[in-house]
Amino acid sequence: MKSVLITPEGIQKNLKNIKPLDAICEYIWNGFDAFATQVEVELHRNKMGLINMITIRDNGCGINYDELKYKFQPFNDSKKANVSQKTNHTLPHGRKGIGRLTFFAFSQTARWDTVYRKDGDTYEYYISMNKDSLNQYDDNGEKLPCKVEKLTGTKVSFTQLESMEKEDIINKIKEEFFWFLELNKENDYKIIVNKECIDYSDFVEHTENMDVSKYGCKEMYDVRFVQWKQKLGNEYSRIYYLGSDNKERYKETTKLNKRADHFFHSVYIKSSYFDDFHFTNEEIEGQGDLFPNKCDDEYKILINGINTFLIKYRSRYLKEASDAYISKLIDDKLYPEFDTTNFIQAYQKKELDSLVGALYAAQPKIFTGLSNDNKKITLQLLRLIMDNGNKPELFKILQGVIELDEEERKELSGILEYSSLSNITKTIKLLCDRQKVIQALKEIVFNKEFNSYEVTHVQELVENHYWIFGEQYNLITSAEPDFELALKGMIKAETGMEEEIHIEHPDKNKEMDIYMLRQDRQGKVTENVVVELKRPKIKLGEKELSQVKKYMRVIKDTPRFNAGNVKWTFYLVGNEFDKSHYISGELESHKHLGEQHLVHCQDDGLTKIYVLKWSEIFDDYSKRHDFLMEHLKLEEKLWLETHESADEAVTDVKNNSATLSEAVIPKNQKIVC
């Protein structure tokens, strides 16, 4: 037995923060430090299914017996540290000489079986250690290494383990090594766990080959940019320089670290230009400018081009990320509340979204560096500032607090100084156009001389202006969809995927007039709305209501329509009731439920049918908007405009600024069978 130059207690005290999964990764790093290209991890199980032994095998150079005293006796010291003091490379990774002892964090014993090469021959021996005597190791006793006919490499075996799960081990290895495996993928580096290669493709957000010749580079470069979905463990976002042999020559951090923006990335540059490149700032004695170095114009052009790419890409990424960040603020109840069914407040929210998005893109730490209480206060102050018109003052304050380039200053200045005026103009225009839609619709349904039709007039106008039934909905289908088309649209709205749909029901080919749905921010459907519109001459009675109930039965009998706790709301809309008083009776019998216009309710209120007259819809619109219309002093002619025909009325307002998004399933699209 030989001794390490420290007590077992001293070793464990120095390594007290080492966690079991981190320790396992240290032994994998040791394999790559020993020039391995492949490391195999085997998780052995006992009869109970528990992991009772772990072996880590590499195809590296092994541990030379003559160097053993330098590798196992000193503590917190390593020859690898001396190799890497003045270089900036990924390997060697271990620089403190502690990795060999970290097994105590998860195992009682460790044994190294190693094969190394010396003078053209290969030799084998073992080293073993026990957790209770970390200051001692066994190196075969008095036996010398045996000459063998084997490939070089080391296998470390760990027994008497702490409880660990295979999934946790694999996830930790992926999180530790994904960027390193990408760096060395042309060298065919692999980590294999129980015969399966570690696959980190699910960590990749985006990858792109950069053309740096457009920046003026004269040399040939293979530049690969990777954006990662998560942090790179203990590694920064870096640029890695590789020679023509795919070996790493140098690495350095990019300028976009520590921005609190989750923009995790790596840039891998391969070129023969780096084969003899001198990366340090020190001159090679007596050799002057014989070797390319960082003072070269070529290098400066290359780095400036890469930085330009990264900054522009990050800007685009942050614009998208800001939407997700705002959604998270809303979910966390930190964002000011708006009633988005009210289009004025919807525009106010859009205005604040633009400001918060611009600030987040310019400097994310403005928000990410705050506590939740401070985020809430800041957002409320921003809302007040946007409302009271002191945007230039806010711009001056922000400009003094955060670093902005010229383009970011212009963008932020524009948002702060002009967005409110722009939105007010848009709001007034929207009010005008909505009023025109209401006036046109009144003519279509009330003017008997127009002889209006259900599909070409009433439905054509409503499917372009379905805000009449609610701001929060998305139109799923148009042109009288059958139920297979409607279900296809619902699935596409929720998942983004189109599926072949087949419904087994005798009434599956019945056609609804308008089908809309409401989704939450996670894209989940929370309410489906079906509107049945009747031409002005048709009076509403039992036949018309039965038609809507038939729609309801098809839907309730189709499981795909009823996934989760989803509401179904049906509207039957016409000019007046027939003389049978059937509809009036249904309204009276449901009056006790406290909802006006309700004629049917089931599934604990998740499924409801309402009957509405056009006059009631117009009255409700007036109650919600007349105050604004009057105080904005809009021209009276809006109320007096008339048309010569129903066709003219539809054409006049069909595509004005009040028009909402098109249907998810385009008009006349057929189901692919």
XYZ file of C-alpha atoms in Angstrom:
673
model
C 0.000 0.000 0.000
C 1.162 3.548 -0.819
C -0.014 6.826 0.653
C -1.499 10.052 -0.684
C 0.013 13.129 0.964
C -3.108 14.050 2.977
C -5.447 12.359 5.491
C -8.768 10.754 4.400
C -10.619 13.398 6.409
C -8.671 16.155 4.695
C -9.503 14.732 1.266
C -13.225 14.493 1.995
C -13.246 17.981 3.487
C -11.645 19.408 0.342
C -14.102 17.502 -1.856
C -17.241 17.905 0.295
C -19.197 19.675 -2.470
C -18.665 16.930 -5.049
C -22.013 15.314 -5.958
C -22.314 11.682 -7.138
C -23.311 12.494 -10.733
C -20.589 15.149 -10.996
C -18.060 12.587 -9.803
C -19.097 10.101 -12.496
C -18.562 12.825 -15.108
C -15.067 13.470 -13.713
C -14.065 9.903 -14.566
C -15.403 10.321 -18.111
C -13.365 13.520 -18.428
C -10.322 11.568 -17.203
C -10.776 9.231 -20.184
C -10.792 12.103 -22.667
C -7.830 13.693 -20.871
C -5.996 10.428 -21.577
C -6.575 10.968 -25.345
C -9.565 8.626 -25.545
C -12.072 9.033 -28.364
C -14.608 6.667 -26.838
C -15.768 6.196 -23.260
C -18.146 3.360 -22.375
C -20.220 3.384 -19.216
C -21.809 0.150 -18.019
C -24.471 0.198 -15.319
C -24.645 -3.275 -13.796
C -27.763 -4.323 -11.879
C -28.389 -6.922 -9.184
C -31.377 -9.252 -8.952
C -33.395 -6.468 -7.320
C -32.882 -4.273 -10.385
C -30.678 -1.822 -8.499
C -27.408 -0.512 -9.932
C -24.729 -2.271 -7.880
C -21.633 -1.638 -10.012
C -20.523 0.977 -12.525
C -17.638 0.545 -14.938
C -16.175 3.319 -17.075
C -13.887 2.140 -19.847
C -11.896 4.338 -22.259
C -9.610 3.700 -25.223
C -7.036 6.240 -24.097
C -3.324 5.870 -23.432
C -3.659 4.259 -19.987
C -1.691 5.192 -16.852
C 2.039 4.642 -17.170
C 3.252 2.806 -14.076
C 6.396 4.937 -13.932
C 4.210 8.060 -13.574
C 1.895 6.593 -10.937
C 3.519 8.389 -8.039
C 2.909 11.718 -9.794
C -0.752 10.915 -10.460
C -1.915 9.300 -7.210
C 0.314 10.577 -4.419
C 0.066 14.405 -4.707
C -3.322 15.897 -3.784
C -4.819 19.036 -5.331
C -1.971 19.027 -7.838
C -1.684 17.604 -11.316
C 0.747 17.582 -14.201
C -2.213 18.446 -16.399
C -2.396 21.828 -14.678
C 1.115 22.651 -15.848
C 0.221 21.686 -19.416
C -2.729 24.074 -19.562
C -1.568 27.088 -17.573
C -0.802 29.244 -20.619
C -3.264 27.777 -23.092
C -6.988 27.969 -23.525
C -8.147 24.497 -24.498
C -10.937 22.154 -23.494
C -8.519 19.323 -22.772
C -6.968 18.495 -20.466
C -10.049 19.039 -18.328
C -8.735 17.887 -14.950
C -6.289 20.431 -13.560
C -6.293 19.915 -9.812
C -5.523 16.203 -9.572
C -8.702 15.477 -7.596
C -10.836 13.569 -10.103
C -9.294 10.215 -9.206
C -10.521 10.524 -5.591
C -14.100 11.699 -6.117
C -15.500 8.155 -6.146
C -16.106 8.446 -2.390
C -19.184 10.584 -3.252
C -21.049 7.561 -4.646
C -18.974 4.397 -4.093
C -17.124 2.507 -1.378
C -14.406 1.092 -3.628
C -12.730 1.962 -6.916
C -10.393 -0.125 -9.039
C -8.427 0.980 -12.117
C -7.418 -1.744 -14.594
C -5.125 0.012 -17.033
C -3.059 -0.888 -20.095
C -0.332 1.462 -21.292
C 2.397 1.446 -23.920
C 6.124 1.698 -23.218
C 9.036 1.126 -25.615
C 6.755 -0.527 -28.190
C 5.173 -2.992 -25.744
C 1.914 -2.841 -23.744
C 1.689 -3.497 -20.016
C -1.200 -4.031 -17.617
C -1.668 -3.548 -13.878
C -4.346 -2.356 -11.465
C -4.791 0.265 -8.758
C -7.469 0.048 -6.064
C -8.717 2.407 -3.358
C -11.274 2.332 -0.562
C -13.436 5.194 0.651
C -12.362 4.616 4.269
C -8.652 4.967 3.420
C -8.523 7.587 0.675
C -4.924 8.416 1.574
C -3.801 4.935 0.520
C -3.879 2.991 -2.724
C -2.888 -0.515 -3.794
C -0.865 -0.810 -7.024
C -0.443 -4.611 -7.294
C 1.720 -4.779 -4.227
C 5.225 -5.829 -5.179
C 4.216 -7.200 -8.605
C 5.437 -5.324 -11.632
C 3.069 -4.608 -14.527
C 2.591 -7.607 -16.813
C 3.353 -7.475 -20.514
C 0.122 -8.138 -22.479
C -1.210 -8.117 -26.029
C -4.028 -5.641 -25.487
C -5.086 -2.208 -26.682
C -4.284 0.675 -24.353
C -6.981 2.147 -22.153
C -8.337 2.199 -18.626
C -11.369 0.606 -16.998
C -12.495 1.981 -13.629
C -14.901 -0.172 -11.613
C -16.968 1.171 -8.724
C -18.786 -1.080 -6.230
C -20.910 -0.725 -3.081
C -22.745 2.255 -4.561
C -25.101 4.937 -3.357
C -28.586 4.613 -4.847
C -28.700 6.087 -8.381
C -31.070 5.884 -11.345
C -29.998 5.167 -14.935
C -32.081 8.055 -16.326
C -30.447 10.547 -13.939
C -26.966 9.349 -14.903
C -27.675 9.627 -18.637
C -29.232 13.080 -18.285
C -26.256 14.329 -16.291
C -23.780 12.996 -18.868
C -25.730 14.700 -21.666
C -25.838 18.006 -19.766
C -22.100 17.845 -19.078
C -20.767 16.765 -22.473
C -23.185 17.795 -25.271
C -21.148 20.828 -26.394
C -17.902 18.831 -26.127
C -19.258 16.005 -28.284
C -20.356 18.583 -30.857
C -16.855 20.056 -30.776
C -15.341 16.657 -31.521
C -18.001 15.067 -33.702
C -15.660 15.061 -36.735
C -13.203 13.076 -34.569
C -15.951 10.541 -33.865
C -15.868 11.086 -30.098
C -18.514 9.002 -28.338
C -19.899 8.347 -24.896
C -21.759 5.042 -24.723
C -24.014 4.044 -21.824
C -25.144 0.411 -21.746
C -24.311 -0.032 -25.440
C -26.225 3.106 -26.550
C -24.499 6.282 -27.728
C -25.406 9.485 -25.921
C -27.706 11.480 -28.209
C -27.884 15.208 -27.471
C -29.880 16.281 -30.547
C -32.812 17.289 -28.318
C -30.541 19.976 -26.796
C -30.084 21.696 -30.171
C -32.329 24.711 -30.780
C -30.807 25.736 -34.105
C -27.694 25.077 -36.148
C -26.405 27.068 -39.099
C -23.358 27.101 -41.331
C -22.018 30.647 -41.561
C -20.667 32.124 -44.786
C -17.915 34.446 -43.549
C -16.647 35.233 -47.044
C -19.300 37.956 -47.294
C -17.478 39.832 -44.534
C -14.287 39.958 -46.633
C -12.401 36.876 -45.390
C -9.837 35.560 -47.843
C -9.039 32.197 -46.223
C -11.386 29.190 -46.352
C -13.370 28.486 -43.186
C -15.933 25.932 -42.116
C -17.956 27.854 -39.515
C -20.782 26.152 -37.647
C -23.064 28.045 -35.278
C -25.179 26.137 -32.746
C -27.812 27.624 -30.470
C -28.525 25.407 -27.486
C -31.774 25.000 -25.576
C -30.013 25.097 -22.226
C -26.947 26.229 -20.353
C -23.664 24.538 -21.268
C -22.977 23.206 -17.773
C -19.869 24.966 -16.462
C -18.833 26.016 -19.967
C -19.377 29.526 -21.323
C -20.673 30.275 -24.797
C -17.447 30.120 -26.775
C -15.745 30.230 -30.148
C -13.669 27.089 -30.784
C -10.831 27.179 -33.314
C -9.929 23.898 -35.010
C -7.125 23.084 -37.412
C -7.499 21.179 -40.661
C -7.077 17.934 -38.663
C -10.240 18.749 -36.616
C -8.157 19.185 -33.458
C -8.957 22.081 -31.151
C -6.260 24.759 -31.198
C -7.831 27.385 -28.957
C -11.109 28.616 -27.503
C -12.371 31.935 -26.211
C -15.659 33.281 -24.908
C -17.985 35.175 -27.197
C -19.042 38.720 -26.305
C -22.571 37.600 -25.439
C -22.033 35.824 -22.111
C -23.601 36.905 -18.814
C -26.476 38.754 -20.519
C -29.219 36.945 -18.557
C -30.966 36.203 -21.833
C -30.653 32.383 -22.132
C -28.930 32.784 -25.488
C -26.698 29.729 -25.135
C -24.501 29.153 -28.149
C -21.246 27.804 -29.559
C -19.282 28.655 -32.704
C -16.963 26.023 -34.190
C -14.438 27.286 -36.784
C -12.299 24.846 -38.762
C -9.543 26.043 -41.104
C -5.964 25.284 -42.140
C -5.405 28.947 -41.256
C -5.262 27.827 -37.606
C -2.823 24.947 -38.107
C 0.133 27.167 -37.129
C -1.760 30.084 -35.638
C -0.229 31.865 -32.639
C -3.192 32.700 -30.368
C -1.449 34.301 -27.387
C -0.499 37.970 -27.310
C 3.139 37.109 -26.614
C 5.516 37.071 -29.546
C 7.437 33.889 -30.324
C 11.027 34.806 -29.536
C 13.056 35.538 -32.657
C 10.280 34.585 -35.045
C 8.415 37.908 -35.394
C 5.468 37.608 -37.742
C 6.348 34.210 -39.224
C 3.132 32.728 -37.826
C -0.414 34.128 -38.296
C -1.690 35.710 -35.094
C -4.439 37.864 -33.639
C -2.890 41.011 -35.092
C -3.592 39.812 -38.639
C -6.226 41.748 -40.571
C -7.637 38.410 -41.714
C -8.285 37.331 -38.134
C -9.851 40.694 -37.239
C -12.176 40.526 -40.254
C -13.186 36.972 -39.326
C -13.975 37.822 -35.694
C -15.822 41.020 -36.592
C -17.945 39.031 -39.041
C -18.761 36.369 -36.465
C -19.630 38.988 -33.846
C -21.881 40.763 -36.353
C -23.682 37.490 -37.058
C -24.097 36.663 -33.362
C -25.431 40.106 -32.449
C -27.991 40.089 -35.272
C -29.035 36.511 -34.554
C -29.383 37.252 -30.842
C -31.526 40.275 -31.644
C -33.923 38.130 -33.689
C -33.929 35.457 -31.006
C -34.720 37.956 -28.256
C -37.615 39.409 -30.222
C -39.144 35.930 -30.262
C -38.083 35.179 -26.696
C -39.717 38.392 -25.470
C -43.141 37.034 -26.459
C -42.519 33.908 -24.411
C -41.200 36.018 -21.530
C -44.322 38.215 -21.524
C -46.487 35.082 -21.493
C -44.552 33.833 -18.465
C -45.029 37.170 -16.692
C -48.763 36.852 -17.341
C -48.831 33.258 -16.089
C -46.942 34.302 -12.955
C -49.536 37.061 -12.306
C -46.853 39.759 -12.589
C -48.110 41.497 -15.724
C -50.745 44.258 -15.570
C -54.193 42.861 -16.268
C -56.145 43.847 -19.368
C -59.619 42.925 -20.497
C -58.698 41.820 -24.014
C -62.360 41.359 -24.947
C -62.440 45.163 -24.875
C -60.591 46.271 -27.996
C -59.347 49.501 -26.370
C -57.648 47.542 -23.591
C -56.463 45.015 -26.145
C -54.585 47.845 -27.901
C -53.226 49.116 -24.582
C -51.858 45.659 -23.888
C -50.319 45.497 -27.354
C -48.633 48.842 -26.696
C -47.161 47.660 -23.390
C -46.134 44.367 -25.005
C -44.172 46.344 -27.618
C -42.346 48.335 -24.953
C -41.542 45.358 -22.714
C -40.471 43.345 -25.760
C -38.127 46.113 -26.941
C -36.598 46.522 -23.477
C -36.146 42.792 -23.058
C -34.480 42.512 -26.467
C -32.179 45.458 -25.675
C -31.191 44.357 -22.171
C -32.955 41.303 -20.631
C -31.401 41.858 -17.196
C -33.694 44.896 -16.759
C -36.353 42.321 -15.906
C -34.551 39.051 -15.196
C -32.395 40.705 -12.522
C -35.429 41.801 -10.489
C -37.399 40.032 -7.800
C -41.015 39.204 -8.638
C -42.285 42.102 -6.521
C -39.968 44.538 -8.297
C -40.945 43.141 -11.695
C -44.591 43.774 -10.872
C -43.885 47.351 -9.754
C -41.723 48.075 -12.801
C -44.347 46.776 -15.215
C -47.090 48.849 -13.579
C -44.881 51.954 -13.801
C -44.211 51.263 -17.461
C -47.935 51.020 -18.054
C -48.536 54.355 -16.331
C -45.749 56.004 -18.319
C -47.137 54.661 -21.590
C -50.568 56.027 -20.678
C -49.567 59.518 -19.504
C -47.287 60.433 -22.412
C -43.922 60.845 -20.610
C -42.194 58.477 -22.991
C -39.304 60.811 -23.946
C -38.335 61.088 -20.270
C -38.456 57.320 -19.904
C -36.232 56.988 -22.955
C -33.616 59.302 -21.417
C -33.622 57.328 -18.172
C -33.346 53.967 -19.902
C -30.597 55.217 -22.203
C -28.528 56.108 -19.160
C -29.113 52.749 -17.497
C -28.628 50.229 -20.309
C -26.171 49.847 -23.161
C -27.824 50.358 -26.546
C -26.334 50.450 -30.005
C -27.550 52.976 -32.562
C -30.136 50.652 -34.100
C -31.535 49.670 -30.679
C -31.732 53.342 -29.635
C -33.722 54.221 -32.722
C -36.091 51.283 -32.254
C -36.688 51.998 -28.579
C -37.093 55.718 -29.209
C -39.681 55.009 -31.877
C -41.658 52.709 -29.632
C -41.601 55.100 -26.692
C -42.361 58.293 -28.577
C -44.690 57.258 -31.363
C -46.424 53.995 -30.602
C -49.183 55.545 -28.521
C -50.097 58.054 -31.235
C -50.018 55.292 -33.827
C -52.274 53.083 -31.733
C -54.734 55.908 -31.091
C -54.993 56.462 -34.839
C -55.481 52.750 -35.404
C -58.087 52.622 -32.647
C -60.145 55.432 -34.158
C -59.900 53.799 -37.590
C -60.953 50.474 -36.086
C -63.946 52.053 -34.354
C -65.050 53.629 -37.598
C -64.720 50.432 -39.570
C -66.522 48.383 -36.943
C -69.371 50.827 -36.960
C -69.515 50.500 -40.758
C -69.726 46.708 -40.383
C -72.600 46.995 -37.916
C -74.433 49.416 -40.195
C -73.956 47.130 -43.211
C -75.107 44.100 -41.248
C -78.220 45.965 -40.092
C -79.077 46.724 -43.698
C -78.574 43.103 -44.736
C -80.804 41.632 -42.028
C -83.443 44.373 -41.723
C -83.896 45.723 -45.267
C -86.483 43.412 -46.824
C -85.839 44.848 -50.290
C -82.297 43.464 -50.213
C -83.650 39.886 -50.220
C -80.450 38.853 -48.406
C -79.143 35.277 -48.517
C -77.757 33.288 -45.624
C -74.442 32.183 -47.158
C -73.467 34.886 -49.642
C -74.468 37.804 -47.444
C -74.958 37.142 -43.724
C -72.371 34.409 -43.402
C -69.876 36.072 -45.758
C -69.846 39.208 -43.631
C -69.848 37.522 -40.210
C -66.996 35.107 -40.973
C -64.759 38.115 -41.707
C -65.944 39.990 -38.598
C -66.495 37.308 -35.996
C -65.555 39.828 -33.273
C -69.303 40.363 -33.174
C -69.442 37.203 -31.041
C -66.205 37.776 -29.110
C -62.703 39.285 -29.494
C -61.028 36.247 -28.038
C -61.921 33.692 -30.701
C -60.102 32.245 -33.699
C -62.071 31.310 -36.812
C -61.427 27.656 -37.583
C -63.405 27.026 -40.752
C -65.424 28.966 -43.283
C -67.727 28.074 -46.191
C -70.123 25.858 -44.194
C -67.762 23.165 -42.880
C -68.889 19.622 -42.212
C -67.802 17.997 -38.965
C -64.746 16.213 -40.352
C -63.410 19.522 -41.654
C -64.241 21.218 -38.336
C -62.408 18.549 -36.339
C -59.428 18.802 -38.668
C -59.363 22.548 -38.034
C -59.584 22.155 -34.267
C -56.635 19.725 -34.235
C -54.571 21.987 -36.506
C -55.292 25.028 -34.304
C -54.151 23.185 -31.191
C -51.200 21.138 -32.521
C -50.232 22.817 -35.787
C -50.554 19.419 -37.498
C -53.000 18.304 -40.170
C -54.506 14.854 -39.811
C -56.773 12.678 -41.880
C -60.118 12.729 -40.087
C -62.923 10.185 -40.322
C -66.067 10.487 -38.197
C -68.534 7.624 -37.906
C -71.923 9.294 -37.465
C -75.008 9.447 -39.724
C -75.079 13.265 -39.490
C -71.342 13.872 -39.992
C -71.937 15.707 -43.273
C -74.189 18.347 -41.726
C -72.724 21.801 -42.279
C -72.304 24.511 -39.646
C -72.212 28.177 -40.621
C -69.453 29.518 -38.352
C -67.067 27.502 -36.163
C -64.676 29.338 -33.835
C -62.628 28.421 -30.815
C -60.809 30.152 -27.984
C -57.350 29.033 -26.853
C -55.269 29.838 -23.799
C -51.618 30.865 -24.042
C -50.492 27.246 -24.039
C -52.514 26.643 -27.194
C -55.106 24.475 -25.438
C -58.688 24.802 -26.595
C -60.884 26.138 -23.768
C -64.115 26.940 -25.630
C -65.627 25.965 -28.967
C -68.282 28.185 -30.514
C -70.698 27.172 -33.265
C -72.916 29.860 -34.825
C -75.923 28.991 -36.948
C -77.076 32.008 -38.958
C -80.536 32.179 -40.560
C -81.425 34.412 -43.484
C -83.684 37.328 -42.526
C -86.896 35.778 -43.889
C -86.621 32.603 -41.809
C -88.292 32.801 -38.420
C -86.779 30.801 -35.577
C -88.708 27.883 -34.105
C -88.466 24.232 -33.084
C -87.113 23.099 -36.491
C -84.218 25.561 -36.386
C -83.337 24.759 -32.776
C -83.490 21.011 -33.518
C -80.935 21.560 -36.264
C -78.507 23.073 -33.741
C -79.171 20.217 -31.297
C -78.339 17.774 -34.076
C -74.951 19.502 -34.454
C -74.499 19.170 -30.713
C -75.222 15.423 -30.763
C -72.684 14.775 -33.527
C -70.061 16.636 -31.498
C -70.880 14.940 -28.200
C -70.730 11.521 -29.891
C -67.242 12.230 -31.316
C -64.536 11.723 -28.618
C -61.909 13.841 -30.392
C -64.209 16.855 -30.069
C -64.456 16.384 -26.308
C -60.915 15.975 -25.024
C -60.472 17.542 -21.592
C -62.649 20.047 -19.775
C -63.719 21.988 -22.894
C -66.798 24.190 -23.256
C -69.139 24.013 -26.240
C -71.306 27.069 -26.935
C -73.905 27.162 -29.714
C -75.660 30.268 -31.030
C -78.796 30.272 -33.183
C -79.228 33.723 -34.712
C -82.128 35.170 -36.688
C -84.460 38.137 -36.989
C -87.494 36.929 -35.051
C -89.296 33.922 -33.567
C -92.130 32.068 -35.289
C -95.706 32.125 -34.033
C -95.461 28.774 -32.240
C -93.798 30.453 -29.231
C -91.550 27.384 -28.976
C -88.367 29.418 -28.563
C -90.022 31.741 -26.060
C -91.041 28.707 -24.019
C -87.483 27.351 -23.998
C -86.135 30.715 -22.903
C -88.666 30.880 -20.079
C -87.929 27.341 -18.877
C -84.207 28.146 -18.596
C -84.671 31.576 -17.057
C -83.925 30.224 -13.561
C -80.292 29.583 -14.620
C -79.734 33.334 -14.723
C -78.473 33.635 -18.311
C -80.258 35.645 -20.936
C -80.913 33.890 -24.270
C -80.138 30.388 -22.856
C -82.349 27.563 -24.204
C -80.316 24.425 -23.409
C -77.713 23.428 -20.794
C -76.008 20.102 -20.064
C -72.688 18.574 -18.921
C -72.672 20.762 -15.780
C -72.788 23.896 -17.882
C -70.001 22.898 -20.310
C -72.485 22.623 -23.185
C -74.974 25.445 -23.813
C -77.230 26.689 -26.604
C -78.333 30.325 -26.913
C -80.880 31.904 -29.248
C -80.268 35.527 -30.245
C -82.123 38.045 -32.360
C -80.037 40.379 -34.496
C -81.625 43.331 -32.740
C -80.280 42.025 -29.410
C -76.765 41.646 -30.840
C -76.840 45.225 -32.143
C -78.177 46.555 -28.826
C -75.359 44.832 -26.954
C -72.784 46.336 -29.325
C -74.236 49.802 -28.791
C -74.090 49.492 -25.008
C -70.393 48.622 -25.212
C -69.350 51.278 -27.738
C -71.714 54.259 -27.848
C -69.879 56.114 -25.051
C -66.563 55.931 -26.921
C -68.115 56.745 -30.271
C -69.788 59.839 -28.881
C -66.712 61.148 -27.034
C -64.458 60.622 -30.028
C -66.833 62.925 -31.974
C -66.741 60.725 -35.045
C -68.580 61.965 -38.081
C -72.310 61.363 -38.114
C -72.221 60.066 -41.693
C -71.085 56.698 -40.348
C -74.591 56.172 -39.016
C -76.244 57.413 -42.202
C -74.327 55.415 -44.848
C -76.554 53.145 -46.906
C -76.031 50.726 -49.763
C -77.963 49.846 -52.874
C -77.879 46.091 -52.302
C -76.753 43.331 -49.968
C -73.873 42.533 -52.330
C -72.653 46.133 -52.145
C -72.939 46.169 -48.343
C -70.816 43.001 -48.013
C -68.183 44.177 -50.509
C -67.879 47.575 -48.829
C -66.881 46.268 -45.397
C -65.648 42.756 -46.080
C -61.920 43.582 -45.854
C -61.674 46.799 -43.847
C -59.419 47.253 -40.780
C -61.994 45.532 -38.554
C -61.470 42.256 -40.431
C -59.971 39.541 -38.247
C -57.612 36.673 -39.104
C -58.577 34.191 -41.771
C -59.809 30.719 -40.969
C -57.290 28.100 -39.814
C -58.623 25.819 -42.548
C -58.828 27.917 -45.753
C -62.064 28.290 -47.659
C -63.080 25.332 -49.848
C -60.212 23.137 -48.572
C -61.174 19.484 -48.765
C -60.316 16.630 -46.427
C -57.496 14.489 -47.816
C -58.546 10.854 -47.563
